[in-house]
Amino acid sequence: KIYDTRYWKEECFGLTAVDVLEKSSHLKCIGSSYGGNAKPTKFLCLILKMLQIQPDDDIVDEMIMQENFKYVRAIGSFYKRLTGRPADIYEVLEPLYRDYRKLRMRQSTDWSIAHMDEFIHMLFTEERVCGIALPRLPQRSVLIEAGYLDEGPRITGLVDAMDGEGPRAYLQKKVEQGNEGAILLQKKYMEIANKNEKNIVDGKKRWQMGFDKDNKDNGDTRWSYYARAPDDDRKQDAASGDRNDGRGSPGATNGNSDRAE
């Protein structure tokens, strides 16, 4: 049906990669087909032309990285998702989660509004986008384990917002600015930190409970819950062969473990 459209016959004949970039800068919407006869959109016509001419990766990446024309970025992202290597797809498209510009989407019978980050999320999570079945994309964790991606979470816009500051310093900065979300988050953080100092009484035993903080090599912080008896009590239990008086520690998975994460 794309070959039979007037737009394909008049506007898409003999186009080069640069011509496709120019044509896509004049788009007004994205989508698949519309109307009773399922007429393809101009967006699909240009995607098909890119699949025919197979532009270099540098050109496609430039279409995605430029910030002046949002529909050029949408076409480049869609083409990258169709033809790119999984690791390249994650590296190139994940930074676009910070783009919140609106996109008009033409449905079969009506119109809708989506944002660029929502469109990118669809490319990552859905099997069909704009009526096109997408190639299977491995999960990010699988590529990290295989060594194709660096360990750690994806890069987000928060990294730029922190300007080299640590998470705590950035949180304190937002609290001073009166950000309600930051104030609630700091309050929750303080509640968790204060639990490290609390003890609870379990019969004749005094158990310590709280959260341990483990800093990993990649900079991530992992909190794990613990509930254990004081060191003196554990030594006496080990000497008597009756650890924890047979009751097991609160929060532990069994009687022989004094820690549960």
Short mmCIF file of C-alpha atoms in Angstrom, two decimals, residues 49-234:
data_model
loop_
_atom_site.label_atom_id
_atom_site.label_comp_id
_atom_site.label_asym_id
_atom_site.label_seq_id
_atom_site.Cartn_x
_atom_site.Cartn_y
_atom_site.Cartn_z
CA LYS A 49 12.74 4.60 2.15
CA MET A 50 15.40 4.46 4.88
CA LEU A 51 15.19 0.66 4.89
CA GLN A 52 15.78 0.74 1.14
CA ILE A 53 18.77 3.09 1.05
CA GLN A 54 20.27 1.86 4.39
CA PRO A 55 22.04 5.06 5.49
CA ASP A 56 25.28 4.94 7.45
CA ASP A 57 25.12 4.62 11.23
CA ASP A 58 26.70 8.07 11.56
CA ILE A 59 23.82 9.65 9.68
CA VAL A 60 21.23 7.80 11.75
CA ASP A 61 22.96 8.75 14.99
CA GLU A 62 23.04 12.38 13.87
CA MET A 63 19.30 12.26 13.20
CA ILE A 64 18.80 11.00 16.75
CA MET A 65 21.22 13.33 18.51
CA GLN A 66 20.05 16.60 16.89
CA GLU A 67 17.50 18.46 19.01
CA ASN A 68 15.91 20.93 16.61
CA PHE A 69 13.46 18.62 14.81
CA LYS A 70 11.58 16.17 16.99
CA TYR A 71 10.09 14.14 14.14
CA VAL A 72 13.54 13.65 12.61
CA ARG A 73 14.58 12.22 15.97
CA ALA A 74 11.49 10.00 16.03
CA ILE A 75 12.26 8.56 12.57
CA GLY A 76 15.93 8.00 13.43
CA SER A 77 15.00 6.29 16.69
CA PHE A 78 12.46 4.02 14.99
CA TYR A 79 14.95 3.05 12.29
CA LYS A 80 17.64 2.40 14.91
CA ARG A 81 15.26 0.11 16.80
CA LEU A 82 14.53 -1.83 13.60
CA THR A 83 18.08 -2.29 12.35
CA GLY A 84 20.55 -1.58 15.17
CA ARG A 85 22.51 -3.95 17.38
CA PRO A 86 20.92 -4.41 20.84
CA ALA A 87 23.81 -2.77 22.70
CA ASP A 88 23.81 0.21 20.32
CA ILE A 89 20.05 0.58 20.71
CA TYR A 90 20.35 0.91 24.48
CA GLU A 91 23.31 3.27 24.32
CA VAL A 92 21.78 5.60 21.72
CA LEU A 93 18.09 5.58 22.68
CA GLU A 94 18.22 5.56 26.49
CA PRO A 95 19.41 9.19 26.74
CA LEU A 96 16.22 10.20 24.92
CA TYR A 97 14.21 9.44 28.05
CA ARG A 98 14.99 13.02 29.04
CA ASP A 99 13.18 14.43 25.97
CA TYR A 100 9.62 15.39 26.93
CA ARG A 101 8.46 17.09 23.75
CA LYS A 102 4.99 16.27 22.43
CA LEU A 103 4.40 14.13 19.37
CA ARG A 104 1.17 13.91 17.43
CA MET A 105 0.23 10.28 16.72
CA ARG A 106 -2.26 9.44 13.99
CA GLN A 107 -4.38 6.42 14.83
CA SER A 108 -6.65 4.51 12.46
CA THR A 109 -9.68 6.62 13.37
CA ASP A 110 -8.47 9.50 15.55
CA TRP A 111 -5.48 11.42 16.91
CA SER A 112 -3.55 11.20 20.17
CA ILE A 113 -0.68 12.97 21.90
CA ALA A 114 2.44 11.21 23.15
CA HIS A 115 5.74 12.52 24.45
CA MET A 116 9.13 11.60 23.09
CA ASP A 117 10.10 9.67 26.23
CA GLU A 118 6.85 7.67 25.96
CA PHE A 119 7.61 6.88 22.33
CA ILE A 120 11.11 5.67 23.27
CA HIS A 121 9.63 3.55 26.06
CA MET A 122 7.28 1.95 23.53
CA LEU A 123 10.25 1.09 21.32
CA PHE A 124 11.87 -0.68 24.29
CA THR A 125 8.86 -2.48 25.72
CA GLU A 126 6.23 -3.14 23.05
CA GLU A 127 6.23 -5.73 20.29
CA ARG A 128 4.49 -3.54 17.72
CA VAL A 129 4.84 0.22 17.30
CA CYS A 130 3.10 2.19 14.54
CA GLY A 131 1.77 -1.08 13.16
CA ILE A 132 5.29 -2.53 12.64
CA ALA A 133 6.49 -5.67 14.44
CA LEU A 134 9.81 -4.88 16.11
CA PRO A 135 12.74 -7.31 16.35
CA ARG A 136 13.16 -8.98 19.72
CA LEU A 137 15.33 -6.92 22.08
CA PRO A 138 17.24 -8.69 24.91
CA GLN A 139 16.83 -7.30 28.39
CA ARG A 140 19.41 -4.81 29.59
CA SER A 141 20.57 -7.12 32.40
CA VAL A 142 21.35 -9.87 29.88
CA LEU A 143 23.60 -7.56 27.86
CA ILE A 144 25.34 -6.39 31.04
CA GLU A 145 26.07 -9.97 32.10
CA ALA A 146 27.39 -10.73 28.60
CA GLY A 147 29.70 -7.71 28.73
CA TYR A 148 28.08 -5.71 25.92
CA LEU A 149 26.98 -2.90 28.26
CA ASP A 150 28.67 -1.32 31.25
CA GLU A 151 27.37 -2.26 34.67
CA GLY A 152 25.09 0.11 36.52
CA PRO A 153 21.79 1.82 35.78
CA ARG A 154 21.11 3.72 32.60
CA ILE A 155 22.21 7.33 32.32
CA THR A 156 19.34 9.74 33.03
CA GLY A 157 18.82 13.49 33.01
CA LEU A 158 19.42 13.49 36.77
CA VAL A 159 23.14 13.06 36.11
CA ASP A 160 23.28 16.41 34.33
CA ALA A 161 21.12 18.07 36.98
CA MET A 162 23.49 17.08 39.78
CA ASP A 163 26.43 18.88 38.09
CA GLY A 164 28.98 16.50 39.59
CA GLU A 165 27.47 16.58 43.06
CA GLY A 166 26.75 13.40 45.00
CA PRO A 167 23.16 12.20 45.49
CA ARG A 168 23.06 13.41 49.11
CA ALA A 169 24.38 16.86 48.22
CA TYR A 170 21.86 17.16 45.40
CA LEU A 171 19.05 16.04 47.72
CA GLN A 172 20.06 18.62 50.33
CA LYS A 173 20.16 21.30 47.63
CA LYS A 174 16.60 20.48 46.56
CA VAL A 175 15.45 20.48 50.20
CA GLU A 176 16.86 23.97 50.67
CA GLN A 177 14.95 25.06 47.56
CA GLY A 178 11.74 23.84 49.20
CA ASN A 179 11.08 20.88 46.90
CA GLU A 180 8.30 18.84 48.56
CA GLY A 181 9.39 15.53 47.03
CA ALA A 182 12.97 16.05 48.23
CA ILE A 183 11.76 16.92 51.73
CA LEU A 184 9.69 13.72 51.94
CA LEU A 185 12.57 11.65 50.58
CA GLN A 186 15.02 13.10 53.10
CA LYS A 187 12.55 12.45 55.93
CA LYS A 188 12.22 8.80 54.82
CA TYR A 189 15.99 8.49 54.55
CA MET A 190 16.41 9.80 58.10
CA GLU A 191 13.82 7.34 59.41
CA ILE A 192 15.74 4.45 57.87
CA ALA A 193 19.07 5.74 59.20
CA ASN A 194 17.67 6.14 62.73
CA LYS A 195 16.58 2.50 62.82
CA ASN A 196 20.24 1.52 63.01
CA GLU A 197 20.31 2.81 66.58
CA LYS A 198 17.22 1.00 67.84
CA ASN A 199 17.01 -2.28 69.79
CA ILE A 200 14.03 -4.49 70.47
CA VAL A 201 13.47 -6.90 73.35
CA ASP A 202 12.67 -10.52 72.57
CA GLY A 203 12.04 -12.42 75.82
CA LYS A 204 15.31 -12.53 77.74
CA LYS A 205 17.31 -11.48 74.73
CA ARG A 206 17.95 -7.95 73.46
CA TRP A 207 18.08 -8.02 69.69
CA GLN A 208 19.60 -5.34 67.49
CA MET A 209 17.71 -4.45 64.35
CA GLY A 210 18.19 -1.97 61.54
CA PHE A 211 19.66 -1.57 58.08
CA ASP A 212 23.21 -2.17 56.85
CA LYS A 213 24.55 0.01 54.05
CA ASP A 214 26.76 -1.68 51.44
CA ASN A 215 28.58 0.50 48.90
CA LYS A 216 29.37 -1.32 45.66
CA ASP A 217 32.20 -0.65 43.25
CA ASN A 218 29.87 0.97 40.69
CA GLY A 219 28.70 3.53 43.24
CA ASP A 220 25.33 1.95 43.96
CA THR A 221 24.13 1.69 47.55
CA ARG A 222 22.37 -1.41 48.81
CA TRP A 223 20.40 -1.50 52.06
CA SER A 224 19.88 -4.85 53.80
CA TYR A 225 17.77 -5.52 56.88
CA TYR A 226 19.32 -7.29 59.90
CA ALA A 227 18.12 -8.59 63.25
CA ARG A 228 20.73 -10.09 65.54
CA ALA A 229 21.65 -10.55 69.17
CA PRO A 230 24.51 -8.57 70.75
CA ASP A 231 27.98 -10.07 70.34
CA ASP A 232 28.19 -11.20 73.99
CA ASP A 233 24.95 -13.15 73.75
CA ARG A 234 26.01 -14.80 70.48
#
